[in-house]
Amino acid sequence: MAQVIVRRLLATIPVLLLVTAGVFTLLHLTPGDPIDAMMAESVDATVKETLRKELGLDRPIPVQYVAWMGRVLRGDLGRSIRNGEPVIENVGRRIRPSLQLALMAMTISLAIAFPVGIMSAVRHNRPVDRVGTTFALFGICMPNFLLALLLIFLFGVTLRWLPISGYTDPLEDPIAGLRSLVLPAVTLGLALAAVVTRTLRSSLLEALAEDYVRTARAKGLSEGRVVRGHVLKNALIPVVTVLGLQLGTLIGGAVITEYVFALPGVGRLVVDAVFARDYPLVQGVVLLIAVGFIVSNLLVDVLYGFIDPRIRY
Amino acid sequence: MAALALALAAPVLSPHDPLKQNLGNALARPGAAHWLGTDNVGRDVLSRVVWGTRISLVAGFVSVALALLSGCVLGLVAGYCGGRIDGLVMRAMDAVLSFPPLVLALALGAVLGAGLTGVLIALAVVYTPTFARLVRGQVLAITARDYVDAARALGAPGWRIAWRHVLPNATAPIVVQASLSVAFAILAEASLSFLGLGIQPPAASWGSMINAGRGYLQQAPWIVFGPGAALFVTVVGLNFVGDAVRDALDPRMREQRKGAPLPGRST
């Protein structure tokens, strides 16, 4: 297993290098000079020149890239233009709400997807299956922000059961914290639940048609034991793949969800940085998100080996 | 089809000027004069939804067409040339895929500036790797066939073989992928416009209309629900079209429809 991890890590290096090059280029894609794009025309030319020198933008681009990479490897992702704080500190302050939101959304999605997916597959082509597939289609086609507004309208504005924006840390006040995260987590979790339901249903149907299932049934096992003991574990690989692939959707969804519900997470930080034209912050956060995404996919790959011992790289 | 008809006939079907403000009639409920009500500055929501169809479909189809074009070229070059060029192109595509799609579109939108052009380029970049990977895979499979060897033996140049023999035979999966991608591109455009990075007001775009309406959710929910319903119905419709195209072009699906069970597939 250690060999597998090392080999996968080595394969990631060229991709990581290209990702850093891409993120670095981002700053230079701005029409004209990034400093002109970040600051108003009225700002004094000497102030602009000082900032240009401070950010090293007066040097040739390859030199800038090497210097930037050197700083990135030492953990220095630059400083926000707005508050002057290091990017790492900005992200560190915002990471907790994002992780709590992602964890809760993932829990909600699995809590919905597993019973719905299993019922759909076991009761194939019956009304329960139709309800399950319709739910999956609804979840896949429903934009995050629209679902968020529908939930706000129903549970926040009409019924007044849950807060419609703001954040309380569940570790400080569990009840208020969970209440503040319920609507954002359902918004984010429902789309994921839809994709997982569809995949689980499809892979369960495939597994249910296998010979070993017929043998298990012939032995007189109940349908519940057949599904729990034989089918489910064999149907999990595609689900893990989809969960890995959906991480990007989860992060993208978190950007919108945090924006709608005014949660102070990393997603909201990206949107705020984009609007403030705080390019060093955009650059730093996007790089961190991409690296986090690559590492998560790596973990998913390694997880395959544990779920299915037949898989060897 | 309805969305396409609305987009094409927007000037005829739109009951009012989508940009005309009437502050005396702001936040009017849906009724005979304004079927979907009016927004916070008295503009007719239905007319804006009809005109918004145009922008959504243009964003969906044009961004996917651009991604299709660049993905086909990159995939053909990578698959046909092989070796270092293949490695370089595919690692670059892996790098693009390493970014969550919306975050990448957001970052590109930030540097390219808000507006339709920025959105089209950003979405084209996001969807290019999907097509490049698909085309490369097809090229690798097709170049191993006998008729490609025959064309080579006849002395046909590489570009001609790729253009005349490889690409036409790789069309079916590309069309399927393109038809499924349009729905997601429309959703992505709406998301960017919702965040304020897409189509800028006062132009009518479903995403920006929903964003503008969220401040009036209590007094005038129709501002959100009109464009929201249009977006949802269009995406569901395009998903059905995508599924139908896949069913028509994928031989495995054709077999299934005829009733012959496929080994290892029961859906």
XYZ file of C-alpha atoms in Angstrom:
580
model
C 0.000 0.000 0.000
C 2.890 2.371 0.838
C 4.239 1.806 -2.681
C 0.859 2.672 -4.171
C 0.719 5.919 -2.223
C 4.281 6.894 -3.210
C 3.597 6.114 -6.880
C 0.397 8.161 -6.864
C 2.185 11.022 -5.087
C 4.925 11.035 -7.747
C 2.326 11.068 -10.521
C 0.755 14.115 -8.871
C 3.943 16.232 -9.011
C 3.768 17.277 -12.718
C 0.065 18.088 -12.336
C 0.812 20.177 -9.236
C 3.542 22.040 -11.134
C 1.130 22.822 -13.972
C -1.525 23.878 -11.451
C 0.899 26.332 -9.831
C 1.848 27.640 -13.282
C -1.851 28.061 -14.089
C -2.594 29.887 -10.856
C 0.467 32.094 -11.345
C -0.627 32.924 -14.899
C -4.047 33.897 -13.553
C -2.662 37.127 -12.156
C -1.113 37.965 -15.512
C -4.300 37.320 -17.490
C -5.784 40.550 -16.171
C -6.184 43.023 -19.025
C -3.285 45.485 -18.722
C -1.322 45.555 -15.495
C -2.699 43.665 -12.426
C -1.964 46.727 -10.283
C -4.038 48.952 -12.589
C -6.833 46.378 -12.449
C -6.692 46.215 -8.648
C -6.503 49.941 -7.963
C -8.579 52.856 -9.130
C -7.205 55.214 -11.776
C -7.129 58.016 -9.220
C -4.559 56.224 -7.017
C -1.202 57.968 -7.040
C 1.306 56.557 -9.560
C 4.057 56.299 -6.895
C 1.775 54.173 -4.675
C 1.135 51.887 -7.638
C 4.860 51.721 -8.421
C 5.697 50.844 -4.789
C 3.116 48.033 -4.764
C 4.383 46.830 -8.151
C 7.892 46.527 -6.691
C 6.603 45.005 -3.456
C 4.787 42.261 -5.398
C 7.777 41.854 -7.752
C 5.635 42.669 -10.790
C 8.397 44.810 -12.307
C 10.598 41.739 -12.934
C 10.486 39.359 -15.957
C 7.645 36.794 -15.719
C 9.836 33.626 -15.477
C 11.797 35.253 -12.627
C 8.533 36.164 -10.936
C 7.302 32.569 -11.263
C 10.471 31.082 -9.737
C 10.384 33.582 -6.860
C 6.659 32.930 -6.302
C 7.183 29.137 -6.331
C 10.007 29.521 -3.808
C 7.687 31.422 -1.490
C 4.821 28.951 -2.044
C 7.096 26.019 -1.144
C 7.964 27.808 2.101
C 4.239 28.140 2.804
C 4.059 31.839 1.927
C 1.094 32.341 -0.409
C 1.323 36.112 -0.327
C -0.707 38.761 1.455
C -4.164 40.113 0.932
C -4.186 43.594 -0.552
C -7.280 44.463 1.492
C -6.229 43.621 5.033
C -2.501 43.012 4.559
C -2.751 39.638 6.309
C -1.072 36.505 4.922
C -3.374 34.377 2.706
C -2.790 31.363 4.976
C -4.122 33.308 7.982
C -7.144 34.495 5.995
C -7.943 30.913 4.997
C -7.180 29.558 8.490
C -9.804 31.848 9.968
C -12.414 30.742 7.421
C -11.725 27.028 7.143
C -13.748 25.871 10.155
C -17.235 26.900 8.922
C -16.443 25.421 5.485
C -15.342 22.072 6.912
C -18.360 21.925 9.227
C -20.645 22.717 6.293
C -19.000 20.094 4.043
C -19.150 17.440 6.781
C -22.796 18.111 7.533
C -23.702 18.206 3.819
C -21.893 14.919 3.214
C -23.697 13.318 6.194
C -27.080 14.550 4.975
C -26.397 13.377 1.420
C -25.390 9.869 2.516
C -28.316 9.671 4.964
C -30.665 10.401 2.042
C -28.864 8.599 -0.782
C -28.369 5.195 0.834
C -31.984 4.428 1.808
C -33.382 5.989 -1.410
C -30.808 4.269 -3.659
C -31.267 0.878 -2.000
C -35.081 1.086 -2.055
C -34.990 2.164 -5.715
C -32.796 -0.773 -6.703
C -34.602 -3.400 -4.631
C -38.011 -2.195 -5.834
C -36.804 -1.710 -9.438
C -39.435 -0.244 -11.837
C -42.014 0.105 -9.050
C -43.492 3.393 -7.744
C -40.761 3.695 -5.052
C -38.124 3.459 -7.797
C -39.881 6.139 -9.836
C -39.976 8.459 -6.819
C -36.261 7.778 -6.233
C -35.231 8.451 -9.852
C -37.396 11.587 -9.997
C -35.729 12.835 -6.801
C -32.303 12.180 -8.362
C -33.216 14.090 -11.536
C -34.629 16.960 -9.462
C -31.470 17.161 -7.343
C -29.145 17.106 -10.354
C -31.045 19.773 -12.295
C -31.825 22.108 -9.411
C -29.285 24.950 -9.165
C -27.807 25.362 -5.675
C -28.741 28.986 -5.345
C -32.355 28.368 -6.364
C -32.744 25.517 -3.886
C -31.172 27.734 -1.208
C -33.710 30.487 -1.900
C -36.611 28.001 -1.926
C -35.505 26.652 1.474
C -35.069 30.193 2.819
C -38.547 31.104 1.563
C -40.159 28.005 3.080
C -38.313 27.459 6.379
C -37.013 30.957 7.045
C -39.533 33.433 5.672
C -42.837 31.489 5.732
C -42.516 29.030 8.634
C -39.784 30.953 10.504
C -38.286 27.720 11.833
C -34.655 28.311 10.962
C -32.290 31.292 10.600
C -31.818 32.396 6.991
C -28.273 33.732 7.302
C -25.347 34.088 9.680
C -23.169 31.551 11.448
C -22.751 30.274 14.986
C -19.920 27.843 15.691
C -21.491 24.481 16.684
C -18.469 23.847 18.909
C -19.358 26.898 20.989
C -23.153 26.673 20.940
C -24.231 23.279 19.527
C -27.964 23.990 19.151
C -27.661 27.456 17.595
C -24.672 26.269 15.549
C -26.514 23.305 14.066
C -29.579 25.470 13.406
C -27.405 27.961 11.496
C -25.952 25.175 9.350
C -29.091 23.114 8.619
C -30.356 25.049 5.578
C -26.902 25.513 3.951
C -26.053 21.844 4.549
C -29.363 20.627 3.084
C -28.807 22.913 0.060
C -25.356 21.497 -0.511
C -26.198 17.918 0.478
C -29.255 17.462 -1.723
C -27.389 17.783 -5.047
C -24.746 15.354 -3.826
C -27.451 12.995 -2.554
C -29.040 12.990 -6.011
C -25.814 11.971 -7.761
C -24.985 9.321 -5.155
C -28.542 7.930 -5.295
C -28.327 7.554 -9.079
C -24.922 5.853 -8.933
C -25.811 3.595 -6.003
C -29.067 2.503 -7.645
C -27.318 1.714 -10.901
C -24.421 -0.206 -9.309
C -26.792 -2.080 -6.964
C -28.889 -3.169 -9.957
C -25.737 -4.437 -11.616
C -24.632 -6.300 -8.505
C -28.138 -7.745 -7.955
C -27.910 -9.447 -11.369
C -24.715 -11.316 -10.447
C -24.569 -15.081 -9.942
C -23.459 -14.912 -6.317
C -26.685 -13.064 -5.480
C -28.718 -15.873 -7.053
C -26.711 -18.351 -4.989
C -27.310 -16.358 -1.807
C -31.050 -16.252 -2.544
C -31.060 -19.999 -3.355
C -29.507 -20.616 0.070
C -32.665 -19.074 1.508
C -31.200 -15.776 2.720
C -33.656 -12.947 3.212
C -33.519 -10.072 0.693
C -32.273 -7.774 3.459
C -29.342 -10.053 4.264
C -28.551 -10.509 0.572
C -28.357 -6.726 0.093
C -26.494 -6.019 3.346
C -24.131 -8.987 3.259
C -23.368 -9.442 -0.438
C -24.597 -6.685 -2.717
C -23.860 -3.442 -0.908
C -20.122 -3.879 -0.459
C -19.689 -4.838 -4.113
C -21.724 -1.833 -5.222
C -19.659 0.652 -3.211
C -16.728 1.211 -5.606
C -18.639 3.408 -8.103
C -20.152 5.309 -5.176
C -16.693 6.094 -3.768
C -15.561 7.157 -7.266
C -18.537 9.480 -7.589
C -17.994 10.891 -4.093
C -14.403 11.661 -5.099
C -15.464 13.244 -8.381
C -18.168 15.240 -6.635
C -15.687 16.930 -4.299
C -15.266 19.652 -6.908
C -19.014 20.126 -7.106
C -19.140 20.234 -3.307
C -16.493 22.972 -3.187
C -18.179 24.902 -6.018
C -21.535 24.480 -4.315
C -20.019 25.688 -1.046
C -18.974 28.931 -2.780
C -22.587 29.665 -3.711
C -24.118 28.293 -0.512
C -21.800 30.331 1.719
C -22.557 33.396 -0.416
C -26.349 32.984 -0.132
C -26.381 32.167 3.598
C -23.631 34.683 4.488
C -21.451 31.979 6.064
C -17.894 33.190 6.744
C -16.216 30.246 4.977
C -13.492 29.841 2.345
C -16.052 29.922 -0.493
C -17.316 33.295 0.651
C -13.683 34.432 0.957
C -13.105 33.635 -2.760
C -16.194 35.585 -3.826
C -15.285 38.555 -1.611
C -11.695 38.518 -2.908
C -12.923 38.419 -6.521
C -15.190 41.423 -5.960
C -12.487 43.343 -4.102
C -10.057 42.562 -6.961
C -7.708 41.238 -4.289
C -5.753 39.129 -6.798
C -3.035 37.808 -4.444
C -5.816 36.497 -2.177
C -7.739 34.989 -5.145
C -4.498 33.390 -6.361
C -3.612 31.974 -2.932
C -7.068 30.625 -2.099
C -7.590 29.086 -5.552
C -4.189 27.355 -5.267
C -5.076 26.005 -1.814
C -8.466 24.765 -3.048
C -6.861 23.050 -6.071
C -4.206 21.369 -3.906
C -6.899 20.295 -1.423
C -8.918 18.883 -4.326
C -5.903 16.936 -5.681
C -5.081 15.536 -2.217
C -8.724 14.495 -1.661
C -8.762 12.677 -4.997
C -5.514 10.967 -4.033
C -7.116 9.803 -0.775
C -10.109 8.462 -2.719
C -7.737 6.499 -4.982
C -6.001 4.987 -1.957
C -9.378 4.215 -0.401
C -10.245 1.946 -3.363
C -7.502 -0.447 -2.270
C -9.070 -0.781 1.162
C -12.622 -1.267 -0.104
C -11.697 -3.722 -2.834
C -8.521 -5.732 -2.194
C -8.603 -6.885 -5.845
C -7.643 -3.396 -6.984
C -3.913 -3.056 -7.481
C -2.212 -0.143 -9.204
C -37.574 23.076 -27.959
C -39.822 25.535 -26.094
C -36.733 27.314 -24.716
C -35.253 27.491 -28.216
C -38.517 28.875 -29.600
C -38.667 31.453 -26.787
C -35.071 32.484 -27.458
C -35.621 32.883 -31.205
C -38.985 34.611 -30.936
C -38.176 36.753 -27.872
C -38.914 40.075 -29.623
C -42.346 38.779 -30.719
C -43.320 36.801 -27.611
C -42.098 39.251 -25.008
C -45.216 41.182 -23.869
C -43.280 44.239 -22.615
C -39.903 45.909 -23.018
C -37.635 43.873 -20.669
C -35.599 46.964 -19.733
C -38.434 49.481 -19.317
C -38.723 50.581 -15.701
C -41.991 51.732 -14.114
C -41.381 52.622 -10.470
C -45.081 53.304 -9.945
C -45.781 49.646 -10.710
C -42.854 48.065 -8.795
C -43.326 44.659 -7.118
C -46.778 44.209 -8.733
C -48.278 40.754 -8.135
C -48.766 38.386 -11.083
C -51.967 39.325 -12.916
C -53.511 39.914 -16.323
C -51.197 42.825 -17.203
C -48.031 41.140 -15.945
C -48.379 37.357 -15.914
C -45.313 36.851 -13.719
C -45.557 40.187 -11.897
C -42.990 42.993 -11.911
C -39.626 43.422 -10.208
C -38.369 46.058 -7.786
C -38.126 48.723 -10.510
C -41.378 47.779 -12.213
C -39.959 45.730 -15.113
C -42.105 42.896 -16.430
C -40.680 39.611 -15.078
C -42.127 37.473 -17.905
C -40.506 39.635 -20.595
C -37.180 39.459 -18.791
C -37.521 35.667 -18.446
C -38.220 35.386 -22.202
C -35.200 37.537 -23.097
C -33.097 35.738 -20.491
C -33.682 32.495 -22.424
C -31.563 33.929 -25.225
C -28.596 34.652 -22.990
C -28.810 31.293 -21.234
C -28.961 29.314 -24.457
C -26.215 31.378 -26.097
C -24.005 30.855 -23.027
C -24.753 27.126 -22.951
C -24.344 26.367 -26.646
C -21.486 28.759 -27.497
C -19.324 27.834 -24.485
C -19.787 24.125 -25.203
C -19.072 24.715 -28.921
C -15.829 26.529 -28.025
C -14.868 23.751 -25.589
C -15.744 21.150 -28.214
C -13.549 22.851 -30.805
C -10.528 23.324 -28.547
C -11.006 19.902 -26.932
C -11.187 18.209 -30.356
C -8.008 19.919 -31.576
C -6.086 19.147 -28.365
C -7.401 15.578 -28.160
C -6.596 14.916 -31.831
C -3.084 16.332 -31.512
C -2.408 14.428 -28.256
C -3.854 11.141 -29.468
C -2.377 11.256 -32.958
C 1.101 12.587 -32.107
C 1.544 10.570 -28.908
C 4.828 10.682 -26.977
C 5.862 13.904 -25.285
C 3.197 16.047 -26.934
C 0.522 13.647 -25.674
C 2.028 13.704 -22.174
C 2.238 17.495 -22.087
C -1.293 18.099 -23.409
C -2.884 15.531 -21.124
C -1.034 16.716 -18.006
C -2.222 20.245 -18.828
C -5.775 18.909 -19.086
C -5.318 17.096 -15.743
C -4.168 20.387 -14.248
C -7.329 22.161 -15.461
C -9.418 19.297 -14.067
C -7.672 19.753 -10.713
C -9.661 22.918 -10.135
C -13.254 22.632 -8.971
C -15.174 23.831 -12.092
C -17.019 26.737 -10.489
C -13.920 27.965 -8.635
C -11.948 27.945 -11.894
C -14.750 29.739 -13.750
C -14.939 32.258 -10.907
C -11.190 32.905 -10.942
C -11.143 33.231 -14.754
C -14.238 35.422 -14.639
C -12.437 37.626 -12.111
C -9.470 38.252 -14.393
C -11.379 38.345 -17.680
C -13.976 40.732 -16.281
C -17.723 40.370 -15.855
C -19.862 39.974 -18.979
C -20.908 37.403 -21.558
C -17.474 37.134 -23.248
C -15.712 36.430 -19.955
C -18.310 33.793 -19.048
C -18.045 32.098 -22.460
C -14.242 31.893 -22.274
C -14.252 30.752 -18.642
C -16.800 27.987 -19.306
C -15.009 26.924 -22.503
C -11.773 26.500 -20.508
C -13.617 24.522 -17.813
C -15.200 22.085 -20.313
C -12.254 21.701 -22.730
C -10.473 18.868 -20.811
C -13.596 16.680 -20.864
C -13.679 16.809 -24.671
C -9.888 16.565 -25.046
C -9.814 13.369 -22.945
C -12.768 11.901 -24.795
C -11.364 12.666 -28.269
C -7.892 11.416 -27.333
C -9.378 8.117 -26.120
C -11.341 7.744 -29.347
C -8.299 8.625 -31.468
C -6.172 5.996 -29.711
C -8.844 3.367 -30.334
C -9.473 4.377 -33.960
C -5.825 4.768 -35.047
C -5.314 1.087 -34.219
C -7.894 0.109 -36.884
C -6.982 -1.340 -40.278
C -8.473 1.454 -42.403
C -6.181 3.986 -40.709
C -3.191 1.727 -41.478
C -4.440 1.532 -45.071
C -4.668 5.328 -45.332
C -1.138 5.613 -43.943
C 0.128 3.014 -46.435
C -1.436 5.065 -49.245
C 0.687 7.984 -48.109
C -2.041 10.210 -46.676
C -0.607 12.959 -44.462
C -1.266 12.815 -40.704
C -3.634 15.797 -40.588
C -5.731 14.337 -43.407
C -6.020 10.958 -41.683
C -7.006 12.684 -38.434
C -9.549 14.959 -40.148
C -11.050 12.561 -42.724
C -10.838 9.178 -41.006
C -10.391 9.544 -37.262
C -12.643 12.464 -36.321
C -15.796 11.344 -38.220
C -15.605 7.949 -36.526
C -15.286 9.545 -33.092
C -18.355 11.762 -33.551
C -21.017 9.793 -31.649
C -19.545 9.964 -28.106
C -18.533 13.599 -28.693
C -22.090 14.580 -29.652
C -23.452 12.733 -26.610
C -21.016 14.518 -24.285
C -21.757 17.887 -25.896
C -25.517 17.475 -25.530
C -25.143 16.592 -21.842
C -22.674 19.444 -21.234
C -25.000 22.200 -22.510
C -27.351 21.798 -19.518
C -24.462 22.087 -17.071
C -23.000 25.076 -18.940
C -26.362 26.854 -18.617
C -26.371 26.109 -14.881
C -22.786 27.388 -14.593
C -23.613 30.612 -16.471
C -26.605 31.171 -14.190
C -24.382 30.553 -11.138
C -21.780 33.075 -12.325
C -24.471 35.639 -13.134
C -26.059 34.994 -9.745
C -22.712 35.765 -8.090
C -22.482 38.967 -10.154
C -19.694 37.842 -12.483
C -21.781 36.954 -15.510
C -24.236 39.043 -17.464
C -24.449 42.504 -15.962
C -27.688 44.385 -15.177
C -29.828 45.739 -16.673
C -29.501 42.945 -19.291
C -31.860 40.082 -18.470
C -30.169 36.882 -17.347
C -31.897 34.246 -15.210
C -29.032 34.070 -12.701
C -28.763 37.838 -12.201
C -32.593 38.147 -12.014
C -32.692 35.564 -9.230
C -29.880 37.369 -7.401
C -31.678 40.708 -7.734
C -34.905 39.144 -6.459
C -33.499 37.490 -3.352
C -33.698 40.745 -1.411
C -37.468 40.792 -2.051
C -38.185 37.148 -1.261
C -40.728 38.063 1.424
C -42.642 40.777 -0.490
C -42.277 39.533 -4.081
C -41.145 35.886 -4.359
C -42.263 35.828 -8.041
C -39.128 37.781 -8.997
C -37.107 34.701 -8.003
C -39.557 31.950 -8.921
C -40.223 33.076 -12.534
C -36.622 32.852 -13.778
C -35.963 29.979 -11.338
C -38.715 27.858 -12.896
C -37.493 28.725 -16.416
C -33.936 27.694 -15.515
C -35.031 24.449 -13.849
C -37.367 23.423 -16.683
C -34.723 24.209 -19.338
C -32.042 22.191 -17.542
C -34.415 19.235 -17.010
C -35.423 19.426 -20.693
C -31.818 19.522 -21.887
C -30.990 16.560 -19.647
C -33.776 14.596 -21.319
C -32.439 15.642 -24.740
C -28.939 14.561 -23.670
C -30.253 11.201 -22.471
C -32.210 10.757 -25.716
C -29.139 11.561 -27.837
C -27.109 9.076 -25.806
C -29.815 6.428 -26.202
C -29.898 7.035 -29.957
C -26.137 7.044 -30.528
C -24.801 4.590 -27.942
C -25.010 1.068 -29.419
C -25.201 -0.421 -25.905
C -28.311 1.637 -25.208
C -29.795 0.641 -28.596
C -29.306 -3.025 -27.739
C -30.978 -2.449 -24.382
C -33.992 -0.771 -25.961
C -34.421 -3.756 -28.262
C -34.674 -5.868 -25.111
C -31.422 -7.789 -25.330
C -29.911 -7.768 -21.847
C -26.305 -6.624 -21.735
C -23.792 -8.480 -19.634
C -23.180 -6.648 -16.383
C -25.713 -3.858 -17.043
C -29.180 -3.921 -15.698
C -30.247 -0.278 -15.778
